[in-house]
Amino acid sequence: MAKDQLQVLNALDVAKTQLYHFTAIVIAGMGFFTDAYDLFCISLVTKLLGRIYYHHENAPKPGILPPPIAAAVNGVAFVGTLSGQLFFGWLGDKLGRKKVYGMTLMLMVICSIASGLSFGKTPNGVIATLCFFRFWLGFGIGGDYPLSATIMSEYANKKTRGAFIAAVFAMQGFGILTGGIVALIIAGAFKNAYPSPIYSVNPKDSTPPEADYVWRIIVMFGAIPALLTYYWRMKMPETARYTALVAKNAEKAAADMSKVLNVEIEVENNKVEEKGNNFGLFTKEFLRRHGLHLLGTTSTWFLLDIAFYSQNLFQKDIFSKIGWIPHAETMNALDEVFKIAKAQTLIALCSTVPGYWFTVAFIDKMGRFAIQLMGFFFMTVFMFALAIPYNHWTQKENRIGFVIMYSLTFFFANFGPNATTFVVPAEIFPARLRSTCHGISAAAGKAGAIVGAFGFLYAAQSTDPLKVDAGYPTGIGVKNAHIVLGCVNLLGMLFTFLVPESKGKSLEEMSKENEGEEENYEKETKAENAQTIPV
């Protein structure tokens, strides 16, 4: 039989849900609130940036961001996020979760403010500065993924661990919703203060000079929630699993968790010293134990984010194409921001936020595997249901039906793989590699987001050269782009079968943290038995 579990870790596994659990959810969750706000608020203002900086005299339509610039503005934060996930994921295993946690938050605060203060003598100069700071903003956001997931998983008890980690991630929904609400308030206030004619009546005056403040305020607002939680992040103790299993300091682990749990925990230095299961990431042993698991978490997150970020970043373009948002020339600049924000807020309120919290409610009952498989299945169904009869949905009387179906894809993304791909990598890998492996899995997701951000921008363009946006080549059209996304979701279903179920199991049981010890114990037992057999 295997050696006994450390008392401090067992105490965490069986602890009753109490105040410190909810404190950890709020502290880690506010980071994700900020992450989502910062990543998705840019989609609310890209049309406005085009009007302000790329207006052409006598053009029949308002200015838009040229294709390479639009791709950079939408995608550069994801490149930063991918880099941050890999770097901070690795650093979280080397230095500890807590030491790195404050760095990521301050980077997010500084770069949110700096993004809104972007300067330059030319339009390209302003956009280049914006992209520079959004890259580093993404870098900080990237660190939040593996650290928040790992900290929450290592603090939680095994009975409700899935719900706690999912609740941290669910704060993304509130971040997206808040982005829409902030944009509605700012655009509405400026619209009332500076009334402007629509573009087709007076192109120049349809974008008042004060509109330049609108996008800056929206972008900078993301610094506020991050700044508010910095103090509390710094007060959190290091997780007992890192302290005991990686730093090998059982005394500190027991002392920290005794305060947190309000119970007396015995120090077990001898057990910590005995733990010698130290294979690295790039070893045959890791490949044998966790190779398929890592393939499962990276592939499903990659495929999910192609579809999820394509839909999120370009929902304004899709709604414009089906006529739910009026044509740009029939609005002024501030009215366009207001209508885009209204559409995004409605989608977030009706489908995105409920989807996240359905996962929180059911993940420890249904299990991770069932929710992820179900989510991918329904995303595939609804994507094909939108794409195949696409011409039907573009007719005016059917547009509300389109929006409802479109909302359901968001609902099942969040009551499905968008939540579970975040939860599972924080549960199935060893403590000394947990943050690194979560960072790798999350980085694969952001690679998918980059494919979605860059690819969908071009793919969704019309097949008719006369109907494409200015500066873009012809694409495969919205219909065919959605068929591709449906196929991507179908692949996600298949790769889900590589991901193990972790419901109700301790982190050490899932990661096989003590497997080496068990094998040694069995060998010793066999050797002892062999000596007692008479010759």
Coordinates of C-alpha atoms in Angstrom, one line a residue:
M1 CA 0.0 0.0 0.0
A2 CA 1.1 3.5 -0.6
K3 CA 2.5 5.8 2.0
D4 CA 0.0 8.0 3.8
Q5 CA -1.0 11.3 2.4
L6 CA 0.5 14.3 4.2
Q7 CA -1.8 15.5 6.9
V8 CA -1.7 19.1 5.7
L9 CA -2.8 18.0 2.2
N10 CA -5.5 15.7 3.6
A11 CA -6.8 18.6 5.7
L12 CA -7.2 20.6 2.5
D13 CA -8.9 17.8 0.7
V14 CA -11.6 17.2 3.3
A15 CA -11.9 20.8 4.6
K16 CA -15.5 22.2 4.8
T17 CA -16.3 25.1 2.5
Q18 CA -15.5 28.2 4.5
L19 CA -14.7 31.9 4.2
Y20 CA -11.1 31.4 2.9
H21 CA -12.4 29.5 -0.1
F22 CA -14.7 32.4 -1.1
T23 CA -11.9 34.9 -0.4
A24 CA -9.6 33.0 -2.8
I25 CA -12.3 32.9 -5.4
V26 CA -12.8 36.6 -5.3
I27 CA -9.1 37.5 -5.3
A28 CA -8.3 35.1 -8.2
G29 CA -11.6 35.8 -9.9
M30 CA -11.1 39.6 -10.0
G31 CA -7.9 38.9 -12.0
F32 CA -10.0 37.0 -14.6
F33 CA -12.6 39.7 -14.5
T34 CA -9.9 42.1 -15.6
D35 CA -8.4 39.6 -18.1
A36 CA -11.7 39.3 -20.0
Y37 CA -12.4 43.0 -19.8
D38 CA -9.0 43.9 -21.2
L39 CA -9.0 41.2 -23.9
F40 CA -12.5 41.8 -25.3
C41 CA -13.0 45.6 -24.8
I42 CA -10.9 46.2 -27.9
S43 CA -13.6 44.6 -30.1
L44 CA -16.0 47.4 -28.9
V45 CA -13.7 50.2 -30.1
T46 CA -12.0 48.9 -33.3
K47 CA -14.8 50.4 -35.5
L48 CA -14.3 53.8 -33.7
L49 CA -10.5 53.6 -34.2
G50 CA -11.1 53.2 -37.9
R51 CA -13.4 56.2 -38.1
I52 CA -11.0 58.4 -36.1
Y53 CA -7.6 57.5 -37.6
Y54 CA -8.4 56.1 -41.1
H55 CA -11.1 58.4 -42.4
H56 CA -10.9 59.3 -46.1
E57 CA -12.5 62.4 -47.6
N58 CA -15.5 61.7 -49.8
A59 CA -15.5 58.0 -49.1
P60 CA -19.0 56.5 -49.2
K61 CA -18.4 54.6 -46.0
P62 CA -16.6 55.5 -42.7
G63 CA -12.9 54.7 -42.3
I64 CA -12.0 51.2 -41.1
L65 CA -8.7 49.8 -39.8
P66 CA -6.7 48.4 -42.8
P67 CA -6.5 44.6 -42.7
P68 CA -3.0 44.2 -41.2
I69 CA -3.6 46.9 -38.6
A70 CA -7.0 45.4 -37.7
A71 CA -5.4 42.0 -37.3
A72 CA -2.6 43.5 -35.1
V73 CA -5.0 45.4 -32.9
N74 CA -7.2 42.4 -32.4
G75 CA -4.5 39.8 -32.1
V76 CA -1.4 41.3 -30.5
A77 CA -2.7 40.9 -26.9
F78 CA -3.2 37.2 -27.7
V79 CA 0.4 36.9 -28.7
G80 CA 1.4 38.5 -25.4
T81 CA -1.0 36.3 -23.5
L82 CA 0.5 33.2 -25.1
S83 CA 4.0 34.3 -24.2
G84 CA 2.9 35.2 -20.6
Q85 CA 1.2 31.8 -20.1
L86 CA 4.4 29.9 -21.0
F87 CA 6.8 32.2 -19.0
F88 CA 4.7 32.8 -15.9
G89 CA 3.5 29.2 -15.8
W90 CA 7.1 28.0 -15.7
L91 CA 8.1 30.8 -13.2
G92 CA 5.2 29.8 -10.9
D93 CA 6.7 26.3 -10.5
K94 CA 10.2 27.7 -10.0
L95 CA 9.6 30.6 -7.6
G96 CA 6.2 29.8 -6.1
R97 CA 2.6 30.8 -7.0
K98 CA 2.4 33.8 -4.6
K99 CA 5.8 35.5 -5.6
V100 CA 4.7 35.7 -9.2
Y101 CA 1.1 36.5 -8.6
G102 CA 1.6 40.2 -7.8
M103 CA 3.9 40.7 -10.9
T104 CA 1.2 39.8 -13.3
L105 CA -1.4 42.1 -11.7
M106 CA 0.9 45.2 -11.7
L107 CA 1.8 44.6 -15.3
M108 CA -1.9 44.5 -16.2
V109 CA -2.5 47.8 -14.3
I110 CA 0.4 49.7 -15.9
C111 CA -0.3 48.5 -19.4
S112 CA -4.1 49.1 -19.2
I113 CA -3.4 52.7 -18.4
A114 CA -0.6 53.0 -20.9
S115 CA -2.8 51.5 -23.7
G116 CA -5.3 54.3 -23.2
L117 CA -2.5 57.0 -23.2
S118 CA -1.2 55.7 -26.6
F119 CA 0.4 58.6 -28.4
G120 CA 1.9 59.3 -31.9
K121 CA 2.1 62.1 -34.5
T122 CA 0.5 59.8 -37.1
P123 CA -2.4 57.3 -37.1
N124 CA 0.0 54.5 -37.5
G125 CA 2.1 55.8 -34.6
V126 CA -0.9 55.8 -32.3
I127 CA -1.9 52.3 -33.3
A128 CA 1.8 51.1 -33.0
T129 CA 1.9 52.4 -29.5
L130 CA -1.4 50.9 -28.6
C131 CA -0.3 47.5 -30.0
F132 CA 3.0 47.7 -28.0
F133 CA 1.3 48.2 -24.7
R134 CA -1.5 45.7 -25.5
F135 CA 1.2 43.1 -26.1
W136 CA 2.6 43.6 -22.6
L137 CA -0.9 43.8 -21.2
G138 CA -1.5 40.4 -22.7
F139 CA 1.8 39.2 -21.2
G140 CA 0.5 40.0 -17.7
I141 CA -2.9 38.5 -18.5
G142 CA -1.2 35.3 -19.6
G143 CA 0.4 34.8 -16.2
D144 CA -3.0 35.0 -14.6
Y145 CA -4.2 31.8 -16.3
P146 CA -1.9 29.2 -14.8
L147 CA -1.4 31.0 -11.5
S148 CA -5.0 31.6 -10.7
A149 CA -6.1 28.1 -11.7
T150 CA -3.2 26.4 -9.8
I151 CA -3.7 28.5 -6.6
M152 CA -7.4 27.8 -6.6
S153 CA -7.0 24.1 -7.2
E154 CA -4.4 23.8 -4.5
Y155 CA -6.5 25.7 -2.0
A156 CA -9.8 23.8 -2.7
N157 CA -11.2 20.6 -1.2
K158 CA -11.7 17.7 -3.5
K159 CA -15.5 17.6 -3.2
T160 CA -16.1 21.1 -4.6
R161 CA -12.8 21.8 -6.3
G162 CA -14.2 21.9 -9.8
A163 CA -16.9 24.5 -8.8
F164 CA -14.3 26.7 -7.1
I165 CA -11.9 26.7 -10.1
A166 CA -14.8 27.2 -12.5
A167 CA -16.1 30.1 -10.3
V168 CA -12.7 31.9 -10.8
F169 CA -13.0 31.4 -14.5
A170 CA -16.7 32.4 -14.5
M171 CA -15.6 35.9 -13.6
Q172 CA -14.6 36.2 -17.2
G173 CA -18.3 36.5 -18.0
F174 CA -18.7 39.4 -15.7
G175 CA -15.7 41.0 -17.3
I176 CA -17.2 40.7 -20.8
L177 CA -20.5 42.0 -19.5
T178 CA -18.9 44.9 -17.7
G179 CA -17.0 45.9 -20.9
G180 CA -20.2 46.2 -22.7
I181 CA -21.9 48.2 -19.9
V182 CA -18.9 50.6 -19.5
A183 CA -18.9 51.2 -23.3
L184 CA -22.7 51.8 -23.2
I185 CA -22.3 54.4 -20.4
I186 CA -19.3 56.2 -21.9
A187 CA -20.6 56.2 -25.5
G188 CA -24.1 57.2 -24.3
A189 CA -22.7 60.1 -22.2
F190 CA -20.5 61.4 -25.0
K191 CA -23.3 61.0 -27.5
N192 CA -25.6 63.2 -25.4
A193 CA -22.9 65.7 -24.7
Y194 CA -21.7 66.0 -28.3
P195 CA -24.6 65.3 -30.8
S196 CA -23.4 64.5 -34.3
P197 CA -24.9 64.0 -37.7
I198 CA -24.8 60.5 -39.3
Y199 CA -22.0 59.7 -41.7
S200 CA -24.1 59.9 -44.9
V201 CA -25.2 63.4 -44.0
N202 CA -21.9 64.9 -42.9
P203 CA -18.9 62.5 -42.9
K204 CA -16.5 64.8 -41.2
D205 CA -18.7 65.9 -38.3
S206 CA -20.1 62.4 -37.7
T207 CA -17.0 61.7 -35.7
P208 CA -16.6 64.5 -33.1
P209 CA -13.0 65.2 -31.8
E210 CA -14.1 64.1 -28.4
A211 CA -14.7 60.6 -29.7
D212 CA -10.9 60.1 -29.2
Y213 CA -11.5 60.1 -25.5
V214 CA -14.1 57.4 -25.6
W215 CA -11.9 54.5 -26.6
R216 CA -9.2 55.6 -24.3
I217 CA -11.5 55.7 -21.2
I218 CA -12.9 52.3 -22.1
V219 CA -9.5 50.7 -22.5
M220 CA -8.1 52.3 -19.3
F221 CA -11.0 51.3 -17.1
G222 CA -9.6 47.8 -16.9
A223 CA -6.9 49.0 -14.5
I224 CA -9.4 49.7 -11.8
P225 CA -10.5 46.1 -10.7
A226 CA -6.9 44.9 -11.0
L227 CA -5.6 47.6 -8.8
L228 CA -8.3 47.0 -6.1
T229 CA -7.2 43.4 -5.6
Y230 CA -3.4 43.8 -5.5
Y231 CA -3.2 44.2 -1.7
W232 CA -5.2 41.1 -1.1
R233 CA -3.2 39.0 -3.5
M234 CA 0.0 40.0 -1.6
K235 CA -1.6 38.9 1.7
M236 CA -2.5 35.4 0.5
P237 CA -0.1 32.7 1.9
E238 CA 1.7 30.4 -0.5
T239 CA -0.3 27.2 -1.3
A240 CA 0.5 24.3 1.0
R241 CA 1.0 21.9 -1.9
Y242 CA 3.8 24.1 -3.4
T243 CA 5.4 24.7 0.0
A244 CA 5.3 21.0 1.1
L245 CA 5.7 19.1 -2.2
V246 CA 8.0 21.5 -4.2
A247 CA 9.7 23.8 -1.6
K248 CA 9.9 20.8 0.8
N249 CA 9.0 23.0 3.8
A250 CA 6.4 21.0 5.7
E251 CA 6.6 23.2 8.8
K252 CA 5.7 26.4 6.9
A253 CA 2.9 24.5 5.0
A254 CA 1.4 23.3 8.2
A255 CA 1.7 26.7 9.9
D256 CA 0.1 28.5 6.9
M257 CA -2.8 26.1 6.5
S258 CA -3.4 25.9 10.3
K259 CA -4.2 29.7 10.2
V260 CA -6.3 29.4 7.1
L261 CA -8.3 26.4 8.2
N262 CA -8.4 27.2 11.9
V263 CA -7.2 23.7 12.8
E264 CA -4.0 22.3 14.3
I265 CA -2.0 20.4 11.7
E266 CA 0.9 18.2 12.6
V267 CA 4.3 18.9 10.9
E268 CA 5.6 15.9 9.0
N269 CA 9.1 16.8 7.8
N270 CA 10.1 13.1 7.4
K271 CA 7.4 12.4 4.9
V272 CA 8.3 15.5 2.8
E273 CA 12.0 14.5 2.7
E274 CA 11.1 10.9 1.6
K275 CA 9.2 12.2 -1.5
G276 CA 11.7 11.7 -4.3
N277 CA 9.4 11.5 -7.4
N278 CA 11.1 14.3 -9.3
F279 CA 10.9 13.5 -13.1
G280 CA 10.9 16.6 -15.3
L281 CA 8.7 17.8 -18.1
F282 CA 11.0 16.6 -20.9
T283 CA 11.5 13.0 -19.7
K284 CA 10.2 9.6 -20.8
E285 CA 8.6 9.2 -17.4
F286 CA 6.5 12.4 -17.9
L287 CA 5.6 11.2 -21.4
R288 CA 4.5 7.8 -20.1
R289 CA 2.4 9.2 -17.3
H290 CA 1.0 12.4 -18.7
G291 CA 1.9 12.7 -22.3
L292 CA -1.6 11.9 -23.6
H293 CA -3.1 14.0 -20.9
L294 CA -1.1 17.1 -22.1
L295 CA -2.0 16.3 -25.7
G296 CA -5.7 16.2 -24.6
T297 CA -5.6 19.5 -22.7
T298 CA -3.6 21.4 -25.3
S299 CA -5.6 20.1 -28.4
T300 CA -9.0 20.7 -26.9
W301 CA -8.2 24.2 -25.6
F302 CA -6.6 25.1 -29.0
L303 CA -9.7 24.0 -31.0
L304 CA -12.1 25.6 -28.5
D305 CA -10.4 29.0 -28.7
I306 CA -10.4 29.1 -32.5
A307 CA -14.2 29.0 -32.4
F308 CA -14.8 31.0 -29.2
Y309 CA -12.6 33.9 -29.9
S310 CA -13.7 34.1 -33.6
Q311 CA -17.2 34.5 -32.4
N312 CA -16.4 36.9 -29.5
L313 CA -14.1 39.3 -31.4
F314 CA -16.1 39.5 -34.6
Q315 CA -19.7 39.3 -33.4
K316 CA -20.1 43.0 -34.2
D317 CA -19.2 42.2 -37.9
I318 CA -21.6 39.2 -38.0
F319 CA -24.4 41.3 -36.5
S320 CA -23.7 44.0 -39.1
K321 CA -23.8 41.5 -41.9
I322 CA -27.2 40.1 -40.9
G323 CA -28.5 43.7 -40.4
W324 CA -28.9 43.5 -36.6
I325 CA -26.5 46.5 -36.3
P326 CA -27.3 49.1 -38.9
H327 CA -24.9 50.0 -41.8
A328 CA -22.0 52.2 -40.6
E329 CA -22.9 55.1 -42.9
T330 CA -26.4 55.4 -41.3
M331 CA -24.8 56.1 -37.8
N332 CA -22.4 58.6 -36.3
A333 CA -19.3 57.3 -34.6
L334 CA -20.6 57.4 -31.0
D335 CA -23.9 55.8 -32.0
E336 CA -22.0 52.9 -33.6
V337 CA -20.0 52.2 -30.4
F338 CA -23.3 52.4 -28.4
K339 CA -25.1 49.9 -30.7
I340 CA -22.1 47.5 -30.8
A341 CA -21.8 47.6 -27.0
K342 CA -25.6 47.0 -26.7
A343 CA -25.4 43.9 -28.8
Q344 CA -22.4 42.5 -26.9
T345 CA -24.0 43.3 -23.6
L346 CA -27.2 41.5 -24.6
I347 CA -25.3 38.4 -25.7
A348 CA -23.2 38.4 -22.5
L349 CA -26.2 38.8 -20.2
C350 CA -28.4 36.2 -21.9
S351 CA -25.9 33.5 -22.7
T352 CA -22.2 34.0 -21.8
V353 CA -22.7 34.7 -18.1
P354 CA -25.4 32.0 -17.5
G355 CA -23.3 29.4 -19.3
Y356 CA -20.3 30.0 -17.0
W357 CA -22.4 29.6 -13.8
F358 CA -24.2 26.5 -15.1
T359 CA -20.8 25.0 -15.2
V360 CA -20.1 26.1 -11.6
A361 CA -23.4 24.5 -10.5
F362 CA -23.0 21.2 -12.3
I363 CA -19.3 20.4 -12.7
D364 CA -18.9 18.5 -9.5
K365 CA -22.1 16.6 -10.2
M366 CA -21.8 15.8 -13.9
G367 CA -18.0 15.7 -14.1
R368 CA -15.6 17.5 -16.4
F369 CA -15.7 15.0 -19.2
A370 CA -19.4 15.0 -19.6
I371 CA -19.7 18.8 -19.6
Q372 CA -16.9 19.2 -22.1
L373 CA -18.2 16.6 -24.5
M374 CA -21.8 18.0 -24.3
G375 CA -20.5 21.6 -24.9
F376 CA -18.5 20.7 -28.0
F377 CA -21.5 18.6 -29.3
F378 CA -24.0 21.5 -29.0
M379 CA -21.5 24.1 -30.3
T380 CA -21.2 21.9 -33.4
V381 CA -24.9 21.4 -33.8
F382 CA -25.7 25.1 -33.4
M383 CA -22.8 26.2 -35.6
F384 CA -24.0 24.0 -38.4
A385 CA -27.6 25.1 -37.8
L386 CA -26.5 28.7 -38.3
A387 CA -24.3 28.0 -41.3
I388 CA -26.2 25.5 -43.5
P389 CA -29.4 27.6 -43.8
Y390 CA -27.5 30.9 -43.6
N391 CA -29.5 32.7 -46.3
H392 CA -32.7 31.9 -44.3
W393 CA -31.2 33.7 -41.2
T394 CA -30.2 36.8 -43.1
Q395 CA -33.8 37.6 -44.0
K396 CA -35.1 40.4 -41.8
E397 CA -37.9 38.4 -40.2
N398 CA -35.5 35.7 -39.1
R399 CA -32.7 37.8 -37.6
I400 CA -33.9 37.4 -34.0
G401 CA -33.8 33.7 -34.5
F402 CA -30.2 34.0 -35.7
V403 CA -29.3 35.9 -32.6
I404 CA -30.9 33.3 -30.4
M405 CA -29.1 30.5 -32.1
Y406 CA -25.8 32.4 -32.0
S407 CA -26.3 33.0 -28.3
L408 CA -26.8 29.3 -27.7
T409 CA -23.3 28.6 -29.1
F410 CA -21.9 31.0 -26.5
F411 CA -24.0 29.3 -23.8
F412 CA -22.7 25.8 -24.6
A413 CA -19.1 27.1 -25.0
N414 CA -19.2 28.3 -21.4
F415 CA -21.4 25.5 -20.1
G416 CA -18.8 23.3 -21.7
P417 CA -15.2 23.4 -22.9
N418 CA -14.5 27.0 -22.3
A419 CA -14.7 26.3 -18.6
T420 CA -13.5 22.7 -18.4
T421 CA -10.4 23.3 -20.5
F422 CA -9.4 25.8 -17.8
V423 CA -10.2 23.5 -14.9
V424 CA -8.7 20.2 -15.8
P425 CA -5.1 21.1 -16.4
A426 CA -5.0 22.5 -12.9
E427 CA -6.0 19.1 -11.5
I428 CA -4.2 16.3 -13.3
F429 CA -0.5 17.2 -13.3
P430 CA 2.1 17.0 -10.5
A431 CA 2.5 20.0 -8.1
R432 CA 6.1 20.8 -9.4
L433 CA 4.8 20.9 -13.0
R434 CA 1.2 22.0 -12.5
S435 CA 1.6 25.7 -13.3
T436 CA 3.9 24.9 -16.2
C437 CA 1.5 22.4 -17.8
H438 CA -1.5 24.6 -17.2
G439 CA 0.5 27.4 -18.9
I440 CA 1.3 25.2 -21.9
S441 CA -2.3 24.1 -22.2
A442 CA -3.5 27.7 -22.0
A443 CA -0.9 28.9 -24.5
A444 CA -2.2 26.3 -26.9
G445 CA -5.6 27.9 -26.4
K446 CA -4.2 31.3 -27.2
A447 CA -2.6 29.9 -30.3
G448 CA -6.1 28.9 -31.3
A449 CA -7.4 32.4 -30.4
I450 CA -4.7 33.9 -32.7
V451 CA -5.8 31.6 -35.5
G452 CA -9.4 32.7 -34.9
A453 CA -8.5 36.4 -34.6
F454 CA -6.4 36.5 -37.8
G455 CA -8.1 33.8 -39.8
F456 CA -11.8 34.6 -39.2
L457 CA -11.1 38.3 -40.1
Y458 CA -10.1 37.3 -43.6
A459 CA -12.2 34.1 -44.0
A460 CA -15.5 35.8 -43.2
Q461 CA -15.1 38.3 -46.1
S462 CA -17.6 37.9 -48.9
T463 CA -16.8 35.7 -51.9
D464 CA -18.0 38.7 -54.1
P465 CA -15.1 41.2 -54.7
L466 CA -17.7 44.0 -54.7
K467 CA -18.9 43.2 -51.2
V468 CA -15.6 42.8 -49.3
D469 CA -14.5 45.5 -46.8
A470 CA -12.0 48.0 -48.1
G471 CA -8.5 46.6 -48.3
Y472 CA -9.4 43.0 -47.8
P473 CA -9.1 40.1 -50.3
T474 CA -12.2 37.9 -51.0
G475 CA -12.8 35.2 -48.4
I476 CA -15.0 32.2 -48.1
G477 CA -18.0 34.1 -46.6
V478 CA -19.7 34.0 -43.2
K479 CA -21.6 30.9 -44.1
N480 CA -18.6 28.8 -45.0
A481 CA -16.5 30.3 -42.1
H482 CA -19.2 29.0 -39.7
I483 CA -19.1 25.6 -41.3
V484 CA -15.3 25.5 -40.7
L485 CA -15.9 26.5 -37.1
G486 CA -18.5 23.7 -36.8
C487 CA -15.9 21.2 -38.0
V488 CA -13.3 22.6 -35.5
N489 CA -15.8 21.9 -32.7
L490 CA -16.4 18.4 -33.9
L491 CA -12.6 17.8 -33.7
G492 CA -12.8 19.1 -30.1
M493 CA -15.3 16.4 -29.2
L494 CA -12.9 13.7 -30.5
F495 CA -9.8 15.0 -28.6
T496 CA -11.9 15.3 -25.4
F497 CA -11.5 11.5 -25.1
L498 CA -7.9 12.0 -24.2
V499 CA -8.7 14.0 -21.1
P500 CA -9.2 12.1 -17.8
E501 CA -12.1 12.6 -15.4
S502 CA -10.9 14.3 -12.1
K503 CA -14.3 14.6 -10.3
G504 CA -14.0 13.8 -6.6
K505 CA -10.4 12.8 -6.6
S506 CA -7.5 14.4 -4.8
L507 CA -4.8 16.3 -6.8
E508 CA -2.2 13.7 -5.7
E509 CA -4.4 10.9 -6.8
M510 CA -5.0 12.5 -10.2
S511 CA -1.4 13.5 -10.8
K512 CA -0.1 10.2 -9.4
E513 CA 2.3 12.2 -7.2
N514 CA 3.1 9.2 -5.1
E515 CA 3.3 6.6 -7.8
G516 CA 7.0 6.3 -7.6
E517 CA 6.7 5.7 -3.8
E518 CA 4.1 3.1 -4.4
E519 CA 6.2 1.2 -6.9
N520 CA 9.2 1.3 -4.5
Y521 CA 7.0 0.0 -1.7
E522 CA 5.8 -2.8 -3.8
K523 CA 9.3 -3.7 -4.9
E524 CA 10.5 -3.7 -1.2
T525 CA 7.5 -5.8 -0.2
K526 CA 8.2 -8.4 -2.9
A527 CA 11.9 -8.5 -1.9
E528 CA 11.0 -9.1 1.7
N529 CA 8.5 -11.8 0.8
A530 CA 11.0 -13.5 -1.4
Q531 CA 13.5 -13.7 1.5
T532 CA 10.9 -15.6 3.6
I533 CA 10.2 -18.3 1.0
P534 CA 11.9 -21.5 2.0
V535 CA 14.4 -22.9 -0.6

